[in-house]
PDB file of C-alpha atoms in Angstrom:
ATOM      1  CA  MET A  64     -24.626 -16.126  -3.468  1.00 61.00           C
ATOM      2  CA  ALA A  65     -22.306 -18.004  -5.824  1.00 70.00           C
ATOM      3  CA  VAL A  66     -18.803 -18.721  -4.593  1.00 66.00           C
ATOM      4  CA  GLU A  67     -17.348 -16.588  -7.391  1.00 65.00           C
ATOM      5  CA  ASP A  68     -19.571 -13.645  -6.401  1.00 86.00           C
ATOM      6  CA  ALA A  69     -18.583 -14.005  -2.748  1.00 91.00           C
ATOM      7  CA  LEU A  70     -14.896 -13.854  -3.655  1.00 93.00           C
ATOM      8  CA  ALA A  71     -15.428 -10.845  -5.932  1.00 93.00           C
ATOM      9  CA  ARG A  72     -17.173  -8.968  -3.107  1.00 95.00           C
ATOM     10  CA  TYR A  73     -14.384  -9.896  -0.705  1.00 96.00           C
ATOM     11  CA  ASN A  74     -11.755  -8.752  -3.202  1.00 96.00           C
ATOM     12  CA  ALA A  75     -13.540  -5.410  -3.542  1.00 95.00           C
ATOM     13  CA  ALA A  76     -13.722  -4.987   0.244  1.00 97.00           C
ATOM     14  CA  ALA A  77     -10.018  -5.784   0.562  1.00 97.00           C
ATOM     15  CA  LEU A  78      -9.036  -3.231  -2.082  1.00 95.00           C
ATOM     16  CA  LYS A  79     -11.199  -0.565  -0.430  1.00 95.00           C
ATOM     17  CA  THR A  80      -9.481  -1.295   2.877  1.00 95.00           C
ATOM     18  CA  SER A  81      -6.068  -0.765   1.287  1.00 94.00           C
ATOM     19  CA  ALA A  82      -7.247   2.507  -0.249  1.00 92.00           C
ATOM     20  CA  GLU A  83      -8.274   3.730   3.203  1.00 92.00           C
ATOM     21  CA  VAL A  84      -4.815   2.939   4.580  1.00 91.00           C
ATOM     22  CA  ILE A  85      -3.130   5.151   2.004  1.00 85.00           C
ATOM     23  CA  ARG A  86      -5.559   7.994   2.721  1.00 86.00           C
ATOM     24  CA  CYS A  87      -4.758   7.813   6.431  1.00 87.00           C
ATOM     25  CA  TYR A  88      -0.977   7.712   6.102  1.00 86.00           C
ATOM     26  CA  SER A  89       0.264   9.450   2.972  1.00 77.00           C
ATOM     27  CA  THR A  90      -1.027  12.568   1.218  1.00 71.00           C
ATOM     28  CA  SER A  91       1.833  12.587  -1.300  1.00 69.00           C
ATOM     29  CA  PHE A  92       1.569   8.904  -2.247  1.00 70.00           C
ATOM     30  CA  GLY A  93      -2.212   9.217  -2.324  1.00 72.00           C
ATOM     31  CA  MET A  94      -2.034  12.249  -4.621  1.00 75.00           C
ATOM     32  CA  ALA A  95       0.244  10.401  -7.052  1.00 77.00           C
ATOM     33  CA  SER A  96      -1.941   7.283  -7.077  1.00 79.00           C
ATOM     34  CA  ARG A  97      -5.058   9.259  -7.991  1.00 80.00           C
ATOM     35  CA  ILE A  98      -3.544  10.005 -11.412  1.00 84.00           C
ATOM     36  CA  LEU A  99      -3.704   6.291 -12.268  1.00 89.00           C
ATOM     37  CA  ASP A 100      -6.610   4.394 -13.774  1.00 89.00           C
ATOM     38  CA  ARG A 101      -8.789   2.580 -11.238  1.00 90.00           C
ATOM     39  CA  THR A 102      -7.280  -0.896 -11.678  1.00 92.00           C
ATOM     40  CA  THR A 103      -3.673   0.282 -11.492  1.00 93.00           C
ATOM     41  CA  ARG A 104      -4.471   2.593  -8.595  1.00 93.00           C
ATOM     42  CA  SER A 105      -6.060  -0.250  -6.617  1.00 95.00           C
ATOM     43  CA  SER A 106      -2.994  -2.420  -7.158  1.00 95.00           C
ATOM     44  CA  ILE A 107      -0.609   0.336  -6.049  1.00 95.00           C
ATOM     45  CA  GLU A 108      -2.765   0.993  -2.986  1.00 95.00           C
ATOM     46  CA  ALA A 109      -2.625  -2.721  -2.142  1.00 97.00           C
ATOM     47  CA  VAL A 110       1.166  -2.677  -2.290  1.00 97.00           C
ATOM     48  CA  TYR A 111       1.352   0.476  -0.166  1.00 95.00           C
ATOM     49  CA  ALA A 112      -1.076  -0.842   2.457  1.00 96.00           C
ATOM     50  CA  LEU A 113       0.894  -4.014   3.135  1.00 97.00           C
ATOM     51  CA  VAL A 114       4.137  -2.040   3.333  1.00 96.00           C
ATOM     52  CA  ARG A 115       2.487   0.440   5.699  1.00 95.00           C
ATOM     53  CA  VAL A 116       1.072  -2.228   8.006  1.00 96.00           C
ATOM     54  CA  ALA A 117       4.457  -3.950   8.277  1.00 96.00           C
ATOM     55  CA  ASP A 118       6.138  -0.603   8.910  1.00 93.00           C
ATOM     56  CA  GLU A 119       3.681   0.239  11.668  1.00 93.00           C
ATOM     57  CA  ILE A 120       4.369  -3.078  13.385  1.00 94.00           C
ATOM     58  CA  VAL A 121       8.041  -2.197  13.801  1.00 91.00           C
ATOM     59  CA  ASP A 122       7.708   1.612  14.119  1.00 84.00           C
ATOM     60  CA  GLY A 123       5.696   1.837  17.295  1.00 77.00           C
ATOM     61  CA  ALA A 124       2.030   0.918  16.827  1.00 83.00           C
ATOM     62  CA  ALA A 125       2.552  -2.596  18.195  1.00 84.00           C
ATOM     63  CA  ALA A 126       4.756  -1.341  21.020  1.00 80.00           C
ATOM     64  CA  GLY A 127       2.142   1.296  21.772  1.00 85.00           C
ATOM     65  CA  ALA A 128      -0.314  -1.529  22.337  1.00 90.00           C
ATOM     66  CA  GLY A 129       2.076  -2.943  24.956  1.00 88.00           C
ATOM     67  CA  LEU A 130       3.835  -5.660  22.962  1.00 88.00           C
ATOM     68  CA  PRO A 131       7.457  -6.385  23.935  1.00 89.00           C
ATOM     69  CA  PRO A 132      10.134  -6.618  21.181  1.00 86.00           C
ATOM     70  CA  ALA A 133       9.731 -10.405  20.973  1.00 91.00           C
ATOM     71  CA  GLY A 134       5.999  -9.976  20.461  1.00 92.00           C
ATOM     72  CA  VAL A 135       6.585  -7.372  17.760  1.00 92.00           C
ATOM     73  CA  GLU A 136       8.893  -9.764  15.941  1.00 93.00           C
ATOM     74  CA  ARG A 137       6.323 -12.574  16.170  1.00 95.00           C
ATOM     75  CA  LEU A 138       3.683 -10.272  14.658  1.00 95.00           C
ATOM     76  CA  LEU A 139       5.973  -9.444  11.752  1.00 96.00           C
ATOM     77  CA  ASP A 140       6.793 -13.123  11.229  1.00 97.00           C
ATOM     78  CA  ASP A 141       3.075 -13.949  11.229  1.00 97.00           C
ATOM     79  CA  LEU A 142       2.404 -11.197   8.688  1.00 98.00           C
ATOM     80  CA  GLU A 143       5.113 -12.511   6.365  1.00 98.00           C
ATOM     81  CA  ARG A 144       3.841 -16.095   6.620  1.00 98.00           C
ATOM     82  CA  ASP A 145       0.280 -14.974   5.993  1.00 98.00           C
ATOM     83  CA  THR A 146       1.430 -12.924   2.984  1.00 98.00           C
ATOM     84  CA  GLU A 147       3.310 -15.820   1.403  1.00 98.00           C
ATOM     85  CA  THR A 148       0.430 -18.225   2.034  1.00 98.00           C
ATOM     86  CA  ALA A 149      -2.045 -15.801   0.476  1.00 98.00           C
ATOM     87  CA  MET A 150       0.217 -15.267  -2.529  1.00 98.00           C
ATOM     88  CA  THR A 151       0.043 -19.043  -3.068  1.00 98.00           C
ATOM     89  CA  THR A 152      -3.620 -19.659  -2.280  1.00 97.00           C
ATOM     90  CA  GLY A 153      -5.209 -16.369  -3.283  1.00 96.00           C
ATOM     91  CA  TYR A 154      -6.920 -15.803   0.072  1.00 97.00           C
ATOM     92  CA  SER A 155      -6.289 -14.286   3.492  1.00 98.00           C
ATOM     93  CA  ALA A 156      -8.585 -13.425   6.393  1.00 97.00           C
ATOM     94  CA  ASN A 157      -6.504 -10.224   6.716  1.00 97.00           C
ATOM     95  CA  LEU A 158      -8.020  -7.780   4.207  1.00 97.00           C
ATOM     96  CA  VAL A 159      -4.767  -5.886   3.589  1.00 98.00           C
ATOM     97  CA  VAL A 160      -2.849  -9.112   3.012  1.00 98.00           C
ATOM     98  CA  HIS A 161      -5.624 -10.405   0.763  1.00 98.00           C
ATOM     99  CA  ALA A 162      -5.557  -7.262  -1.398  1.00 98.00           C
ATOM    100  CA  PHE A 163      -1.794  -7.531  -1.742  1.00 98.00           C
ATOM    101  CA  ALA A 164      -1.989 -11.226  -2.641  1.00 98.00           C
ATOM    102  CA  VAL A 165      -4.574 -10.573  -5.352  1.00 97.00           C
ATOM    103  CA  THR A 166      -2.293  -7.863  -6.766  1.00 98.00           C
ATOM    104  CA  ALA A 167       0.813 -10.020  -6.497  1.00 98.00           C
ATOM    105  CA  ARG A 168      -0.812 -12.934  -8.310  1.00 97.00           C
ATOM    106  CA  THR A 169      -2.044 -10.623 -11.074  1.00 96.00           C
ATOM    107  CA  THR A 170       1.190  -8.686 -11.602  1.00 97.00           C
ATOM    108  CA  GLY A 171       3.892 -11.275 -10.931  1.00 96.00           C
ATOM    109  CA  ILE A 172       5.148  -9.914  -7.615  1.00 98.00           C
ATOM    110  CA  GLY A 173       6.896 -12.822  -5.903  1.00 98.00           C
ATOM    111  CA  THR A 174       8.823 -13.714  -2.788  1.00 98.00           C
ATOM    112  CA  ASP A 175      11.985 -12.455  -4.507  1.00 98.00           C
ATOM    113  CA  LEU A 176      10.629  -9.015  -3.564  1.00 98.00           C
ATOM    114  CA  THR A 177       8.596  -9.673  -0.413  1.00 98.00           C
ATOM    115  CA  ARG A 178      11.322 -11.551   1.464  1.00 98.00           C
ATOM    116  CA  PRO A 179      13.928  -8.743   1.217  1.00 98.00           C
ATOM    117  CA  PHE A 180      11.218  -6.320   2.326  1.00 98.00           C
ATOM    118  CA  PHE A 181      10.371  -8.294   5.450  1.00 98.00           C
ATOM    119  CA  ALA A 182      14.074  -8.821   6.174  1.00 97.00           C
ATOM    120  CA  SER A 183      14.537  -5.042   6.271  1.00 97.00           C
ATOM    121  CA  MET A 184      11.504  -4.618   8.506  1.00 96.00           C
ATOM    122  CA  ARG A 185      12.949  -7.250  10.819  1.00 95.00           C
ATOM    123  CA  ALA A 186      16.226  -5.303  10.938  1.00 93.00           C
ATOM    124  CA  ASP A 187      14.331  -2.399  12.515  1.00 90.00           C
ATOM    125  CA  ILE A 188      13.653  -4.647  15.499  1.00 89.00           C
ATOM    126  CA  THR A 189      17.156  -6.039  15.896  1.00 87.00           C
ATOM    127  CA  ARG A 190      19.507  -3.290  14.633  1.00 84.00           C
ATOM    128  CA  SER A 191      19.823   0.328  15.796  1.00 82.00           C
ATOM    129  CA  GLU A 192      22.889   1.334  13.761  1.00 86.00           C
ATOM    130  CA  HIS A 193      24.149   0.453  10.299  1.00 92.00           C
ATOM    131  CA  THR A 194      27.368  -0.187   8.468  1.00 93.00           C
ATOM    132  CA  GLN A 195      27.472   0.793   4.793  1.00 94.00           C
ATOM    133  CA  GLU A 196      26.807  -2.837   3.837  1.00 95.00           C
ATOM    134  CA  SER A 197      23.804  -3.249   6.141  1.00 95.00           C
ATOM    135  CA  PHE A 198      22.484   0.187   5.128  1.00 94.00           C
ATOM    136  CA  ASP A 199      22.574  -0.749   1.434  1.00 96.00           C
ATOM    137  CA  LEU A 200      20.752  -4.015   2.185  1.00 97.00           C
ATOM    138  CA  TYR A 201      18.204  -2.206   4.317  1.00 96.00           C
ATOM    139  CA  VAL A 202      17.456   0.396   1.646  1.00 97.00           C
ATOM    140  CA  TYR A 203      17.143  -2.303  -1.003  1.00 98.00           C
ATOM    141  CA  GLY A 204      14.656  -4.308   1.054  1.00 97.00           C
ATOM    142  CA  SER A 205      12.666  -1.451   2.544  1.00 96.00           C
ATOM    143  CA  ALA A 206      12.424   0.814  -0.491  1.00 97.00           C
ATOM    144  CA  GLU A 207      13.975  -0.401  -3.746  1.00 98.00           C
ATOM    145  CA  VAL A 208      11.875  -3.571  -3.833  1.00 98.00           C
ATOM    146  CA  VAL A 209       8.752  -1.466  -3.273  1.00 97.00           C
ATOM    147  CA  GLY A 210       9.694   0.496  -6.388  1.00 97.00           C
ATOM    148  CA  LEU A 211      10.111  -2.808  -8.213  1.00 98.00           C
ATOM    149  CA  MET A 212       6.689  -3.989  -7.017  1.00 98.00           C
ATOM    150  CA  CYS A 213       5.139  -0.797  -8.376  1.00 96.00           C
ATOM    151  CA  LEU A 214       6.982  -1.272 -11.666  1.00 97.00           C
ATOM    152  CA  ARG A 215       5.506  -4.765 -12.037  1.00 97.00           C
ATOM    153  CA  VAL A 216       2.065  -3.242 -11.531  1.00 97.00           C
ATOM    154  CA  PHE A 217       2.753  -0.593 -14.180  1.00 96.00           C
ATOM    155  CA  LEU A 218       3.997  -3.096 -16.749  1.00 96.00           C
ATOM    156  CA  VAL A 219       1.405  -5.842 -16.293  1.00 94.00           C
ATOM    157  CA  GLY A 220       0.123  -6.971 -19.683  1.00 90.00           C
ATOM    158  CA  ARG A 221       2.804  -5.016 -21.549  1.00 91.00           C
ATOM    159  CA  THR A 222       5.780  -6.296 -23.497  1.00 90.00           C
ATOM    160  CA  VAL A 223       8.984  -4.355 -22.894  1.00 91.00           C
ATOM    161  CA  ALA A 224      12.309  -4.906 -24.625  1.00 93.00           C
ATOM    162  CA  PRO A 225      14.996  -6.263 -22.266  1.00 93.00           C
ATOM    163  CA  GLU A 226      17.194  -3.184 -22.596  1.00 95.00           C
ATOM    164  CA  GLN A 227      14.260  -0.886 -21.807  1.00 95.00           C
ATOM    165  CA  GLU A 228      13.224  -3.054 -18.869  1.00 95.00           C
ATOM    166  CA  ALA A 229      16.741  -2.764 -17.450  1.00 97.00           C
ATOM    167  CA  VAL A 230      16.472   1.040 -17.549  1.00 97.00           C
ATOM    168  CA  LEU A 231      13.077   0.929 -15.842  1.00 97.00           C
ATOM    169  CA  VAL A 232      14.296  -1.466 -13.152  1.00 98.00           C
ATOM    170  CA  ASP A 233      17.297   0.766 -12.443  1.00 98.00           C
ATOM    171  CA  GLY A 234      15.036   3.810 -12.292  1.00 97.00           C
ATOM    172  CA  ALA A 235      12.556   2.131  -9.943  1.00 97.00           C
ATOM    173  CA  ARG A 236      15.307   1.069  -7.568  1.00 98.00           C
ATOM    174  CA  HIS A 237      16.921   4.504  -7.504  1.00 97.00           C
ATOM    175  CA  LEU A 238      13.614   6.286  -6.975  1.00 96.00           C
ATOM    176  CA  GLY A 239      12.757   4.009  -4.058  1.00 96.00           C
ATOM    177  CA  ALA A 240      16.208   4.602  -2.600  1.00 97.00           C
ATOM    178  CA  ALA A 241      15.833   8.379  -2.976  1.00 97.00           C
ATOM    179  CA  PHE A 242      12.481   8.348  -1.183  1.00 95.00           C
ATOM    180  CA  GLN A 243      13.881   6.348   1.702  1.00 95.00           C
ATOM    181  CA  LYS A 244      17.025   8.431   2.115  1.00 96.00           C
ATOM    182  CA  ILE A 245      15.082  11.698   2.010  1.00 95.00           C
ATOM    183  CA  ASN A 246      12.752  10.403   4.730  1.00 91.00           C
ATOM    184  CA  PHE A 247      15.736   9.283   6.804  1.00 92.00           C
ATOM    185  CA  LEU A 248      17.285  12.731   6.466  1.00 92.00           C
ATOM    186  CA  ARG A 249      14.229  14.751   7.410  1.00 89.00           C
ATOM    187  CA  ASP A 250      13.393  12.325  10.277  1.00 87.00           C
ATOM    188  CA  LEU A 251      16.987  12.115  11.515  1.00 84.00           C
ATOM    189  CA  ALA A 252      16.388  13.469  15.018  1.00 77.00           C
ATOM    190  CA  GLU A 253      13.032  11.745  15.559  1.00 79.00           C
ATOM    191  CA  ASP A 254      14.350   8.343  14.466  1.00 76.00           C
ATOM    192  CA  PHE A 255      17.227   8.698  16.900  1.00 74.00           C
ATOM    193  CA  SER A 256      15.342  10.124  19.892  1.00 68.00           C
ATOM    194  CA  THR A 257      12.051   8.217  19.567  1.00 72.00           C
ATOM    195  CA  LEU A 258      13.031   4.913  17.935  1.00 71.00           C
ATOM    196  CA  GLY A 259      16.695   4.762  18.930  1.00 71.00           C
ATOM    197  CA  ARG A 260      17.816   4.254  15.327  1.00 79.00           C
ATOM    198  CA  SER A 261      20.602   5.771  13.279  1.00 80.00           C
ATOM    199  CA  TYR A 262      20.244   4.721   9.654  1.00 89.00           C
ATOM    200  CA  PHE A 263      23.018   6.591   7.849  1.00 91.00           C
ATOM    201  CA  PRO A 264      26.432   5.034   8.600  1.00 91.00           C
ATOM    202  CA  ASP A 265      28.611   7.275  10.799  1.00 86.00           C
ATOM    203  CA  VAL A 266      25.925   9.977  11.111  1.00 86.00           C
ATOM    204  CA  ARG A 267      24.558  10.991  14.525  1.00 81.00           C
ATOM    205  CA  PRO A 268      22.207  13.878  15.303  1.00 76.00           C
ATOM    206  CA  GLY A 269      24.542  15.185  17.998  1.00 79.00           C
ATOM    207  CA  SER A 270      27.398  15.633  15.545  1.00 83.00           C
ATOM    208  CA  PHE A 271      25.448  16.202  12.312  1.00 89.00           C
ATOM    209  CA  THR A 272      27.191  18.818  10.178  1.00 92.00           C
ATOM    210  CA  GLU A 273      26.453  20.813   7.040  1.00 94.00           C
ATOM    211  CA  GLU A 274      29.059  18.693   5.265  1.00 94.00           C
ATOM    212  CA  ASP A 275      27.210  15.517   6.314  1.00 93.00           C
ATOM    213  CA  LYS A 276      23.949  16.943   4.995  1.00 94.00           C
ATOM    214  CA  LEU A 277      25.397  17.964   1.633  1.00 96.00           C
ATOM    215  CA  ARG A 278      27.156  14.615   1.177  1.00 95.00           C
ATOM    216  CA  LEU A 279      23.900  12.742   1.777  1.00 95.00           C
ATOM    217  CA  LEU A 280      21.966  15.049  -0.549  1.00 97.00           C
ATOM    218  CA  ASP A 281      24.535  14.641  -3.322  1.00 97.00           C
ATOM    219  CA  ASP A 282      23.887  10.898  -3.157  1.00 97.00           C
ATOM    220  CA  ILE A 283      20.113  11.492  -3.183  1.00 97.00           C
ATOM    221  CA  ASP A 284      20.418  13.828  -6.181  1.00 96.00           C
ATOM    222  CA  GLU A 285      22.182  11.079  -8.098  1.00 97.00           C
ATOM    223  CA  ASP A 286      19.364   8.637  -7.268  1.00 97.00           C
ATOM    224  CA  LEU A 287      16.829  11.182  -8.509  1.00 96.00           C
ATOM    225  CA  ARG A 288      18.825  11.802 -11.687  1.00 95.00           C
ATOM    226  CA  VAL A 289      18.854   8.093 -12.566  1.00 96.00           C
ATOM    227  CA  SER A 290      15.166   7.668 -11.793  1.00 96.00           C
ATOM    228  CA  ALA A 291      14.213  10.729 -13.863  1.00 94.00           C
ATOM    229  CA  ALA A 292      16.043   9.293 -16.858  1.00 93.00           C
ATOM    230  CA  ALA A 293      13.744   6.234 -16.744  1.00 95.00           C
ATOM    231  CA  LEU A 294      10.482   8.221 -16.807  1.00 93.00           C
ATOM    232  CA  PRO A 295      10.042   8.299 -20.615  1.00 92.00           C
ATOM    233  CA  GLY A 296       9.926   4.485 -20.740  1.00 94.00           C
ATOM    234  CA  LEU A 297       6.840   4.210 -18.526  1.00 94.00           C
ATOM    235  CA  PRO A 298       3.285   3.995 -19.901  1.00 92.00           C
ATOM    236  CA  PRO A 299       1.572   7.439 -19.957  1.00 90.00           C
ATOM    237  CA  ALA A 300      -0.540   7.302 -16.766  1.00 88.00           C
ATOM    238  CA  PRO A 301       2.168   5.674 -14.601  1.00 92.00           C
ATOM    239  CA  ARG A 302       4.667   8.136 -16.079  1.00 92.00           C
ATOM    240  CA  ARG A 303       2.583  11.066 -14.840  1.00 90.00           C
ATOM    241  CA  ALA A 304       2.107   9.508 -11.399  1.00 91.00           C
ATOM    242  CA  VAL A 305       5.794   8.711 -11.000  1.00 92.00           C
ATOM    243  CA  ALA A 306       6.703  12.183 -12.291  1.00 91.00           C
ATOM    244  CA  LEU A 307       4.551  13.654  -9.535  1.00 90.00           C
ATOM    245  CA  ALA A 308       6.193  11.492  -6.851  1.00 90.00           C
ATOM    246  CA  GLN A 309       9.620  12.300  -8.299  1.00 92.00           C
ATOM    247  CA  GLY A 310       8.765  15.998  -8.328  1.00 92.00           C
ATOM    248  CA  LEU A 311       7.532  16.040  -4.741  1.00 91.00           C
ATOM    249  CA  PHE A 312      10.667  14.366  -3.432  1.00 92.00           C
ATOM    250  CA  THR A 313      12.915  16.475  -5.627  1.00 94.00           C
ATOM    251  CA  GLU A 314      11.295  19.529  -4.057  1.00 93.00           C
ATOM    252  CA  LEU A 315      11.888  18.033  -0.617  1.00 94.00           C
ATOM    253  CA  ALA A 316      15.551  17.456  -1.456  1.00 95.00           C
ATOM    254  CA  LEU A 317      15.848  21.080  -2.596  1.00 95.00           C
ATOM    255  CA  ARG A 318      14.288  22.330   0.647  1.00 95.00           C
ATOM    256  CA  LEU A 319      16.535  20.091   2.727  1.00 95.00           C
ATOM    257  CA  ARG A 320      19.579  21.442   0.896  1.00 95.00           C
ATOM    258  CA  CYS A 321      18.483  25.013   1.620  1.00 94.00           C
ATOM    259  CA  THR A 322      17.853  24.321   5.333  1.00 94.00           C
ATOM    260  CA  PRO A 323      20.833  24.557   7.739  1.00 94.00           C
ATOM    261  CA  ALA A 324      21.866  21.213   9.202  1.00 92.00           C
ATOM    262  CA  ASP A 325      21.151  22.248  12.787  1.00 90.00           C
ATOM    263  CA  GLU A 326      17.644  23.384  11.834  1.00 90.00           C
ATOM    264  CA  LEU A 327      16.898  19.974  10.323  1.00 87.00           C
ATOM    265  CA  LEU A 328      17.287  18.545  13.810  1.00 84.00           C
ATOM    266  CA  ARG A 329      14.449  20.764  15.066  1.00 85.00           C
ATOM    267  CA  THR A 330      12.063  20.969  12.112  1.00 84.00           C
ATOM    268  CA  ARG A 331      10.519  18.365   9.827  1.00 86.00           C
ATOM    269  CA  ILE A 332      10.628  19.813   6.332  1.00 88.00           C
ATOM    270  CA  ARG A 333       7.447  19.562   4.274  1.00 88.00           C
ATOM    271  CA  VAL A 334       6.238  20.673   0.856  1.00 89.00           C
ATOM    272  CA  PRO A 335       3.394  23.229   1.197  1.00 89.00           C
ATOM    273  CA  ASN A 336       0.120  22.338  -0.543  1.00 85.00           C
ATOM    274  CA  PRO A 337       0.311  25.160  -3.136  1.00 89.00           C
ATOM    275  CA  VAL A 338       3.722  23.858  -4.207  1.00 89.00           C
ATOM    276  CA  LYS A 339       2.347  20.314  -4.363  1.00 85.00           C
ATOM    277  CA  PHE A 340      -0.381  21.461  -6.731  1.00 83.00           C
ATOM    278  CA  ARG A 341       2.173  23.244  -8.922  1.00 87.00           C
ATOM    279  CA  ILE A 342       4.181  20.015  -9.114  1.00 86.00           C
ATOM    280  CA  LEU A 343       0.975  18.094  -9.853  1.00 83.00           C
ATOM    281  CA  ALA A 344       0.259  20.359 -12.816  1.00 83.00           C
ATOM    282  CA  LYS A 345       3.789  19.873 -14.123  1.00 81.00           C
ATOM    283  CA  ALA A 346       3.570  16.099 -13.662  1.00 79.00           C
ATOM    284  CA  PHE A 347       0.780  15.899 -16.216  1.00 75.00           C
ATOM    285  CA  THR A 348       3.449  16.605 -18.832  1.00 67.00           C
ATOM    286  CA  GLY A 349       5.177  13.389 -17.668  1.00 57.00           C
ATOM    287  CA  ARG A 350       8.324  15.273 -16.708  1.00 57.00           C
ATOM    288  CA  ALA A 351      10.085  15.476 -13.364  1.00 54.00           C
ATOM    289  CA  VAL A 352      10.671  18.773 -11.595  1.00 50.00           C
ATOM    290  CA  PRO A 353      14.329  19.872 -11.985  1.00 49.00           C
ATOM    291  CA  GLY A 354      16.416  19.133  -8.953  1.00 47.00           C
ATOM    292  CA  LEU A 355      19.670  20.459  -7.634  1.00 41.00           C
ATOM    293  CA  THR A 356      23.160  19.586  -8.754  1.00 40.00           C
ATOM    294  CA  ALA A 357      25.811  18.694  -6.205  1.00 39.00           C
ATOM    295  CA  GLN A 358      26.843  22.373  -6.265  1.00 39.00           C
ATOM    296  CA  GLY A 359      23.350  23.494  -5.272  1.00 41.00           C
ATOM    297  CA  ARG A 360      22.277  25.054  -8.594  1.00 39.00           C
ATOM    298  CA  THR A 361      19.106  24.107 -10.422  1.00 40.00           C
ATOM    299  CA  ALA A 362      19.748  21.468 -13.047  1.00 39.00           C
TER     300      ALA A 362
END
């Protein structure tokens, strides 16, 4: 077998591995990615898989295997080094890292995005509570840069005017932030009791109030508003996929707003499958599902 053929087969195996990761961990993200063409979908799956593997290192899988905190941190450091090396050389023996590196080299994803991501993952090992400053840095690294990675995938091979690119970058960052904050809110009790973490500054499950919930959701609604405004600037297929993701999380935000604060500490809110399919149908128009204003009315 020619060297080029061997690499092509390895690339294909790596991308299939990343696709399997997304199927195992995320129905919503997987549903949105299926709207994309095969090449774009494979690239998005490669981004997601690396993010997921890093997240699992710090969120319990490594500890479940018996690794102490220092061992968990070494694993994360090794993963970051391997990722950067693969981004330079185009090869890794780790299939998930290899798939990401191929995608990064094709789309222009660089260490300006991967390093903040790994810094946020490292914070999950060393920090259990956040100030507003550290929270903003954490959300940028753990979520906003992932939105920016996806945007680079969506725009590969396209020329975008600087002013339009600025709108898209702002939208990608805000959508990533909204996703992360919604997940923090619906996992508030579990993060605190299982992982010993409190992400939102000055918010604790034991003293979580309706006012706290509404304040956090008002901030999330603003993130979703900014990200929705950027949708028209995306290419058609990515626009539909992002509209679906936006719609799913907008629906989650609505359900969180309608659920009493004390109930959120006992129940993890989900979007039922029939509602997901309704949002999927709407996403094919390339529009987001209307969310809630700060006053709780449909926008």
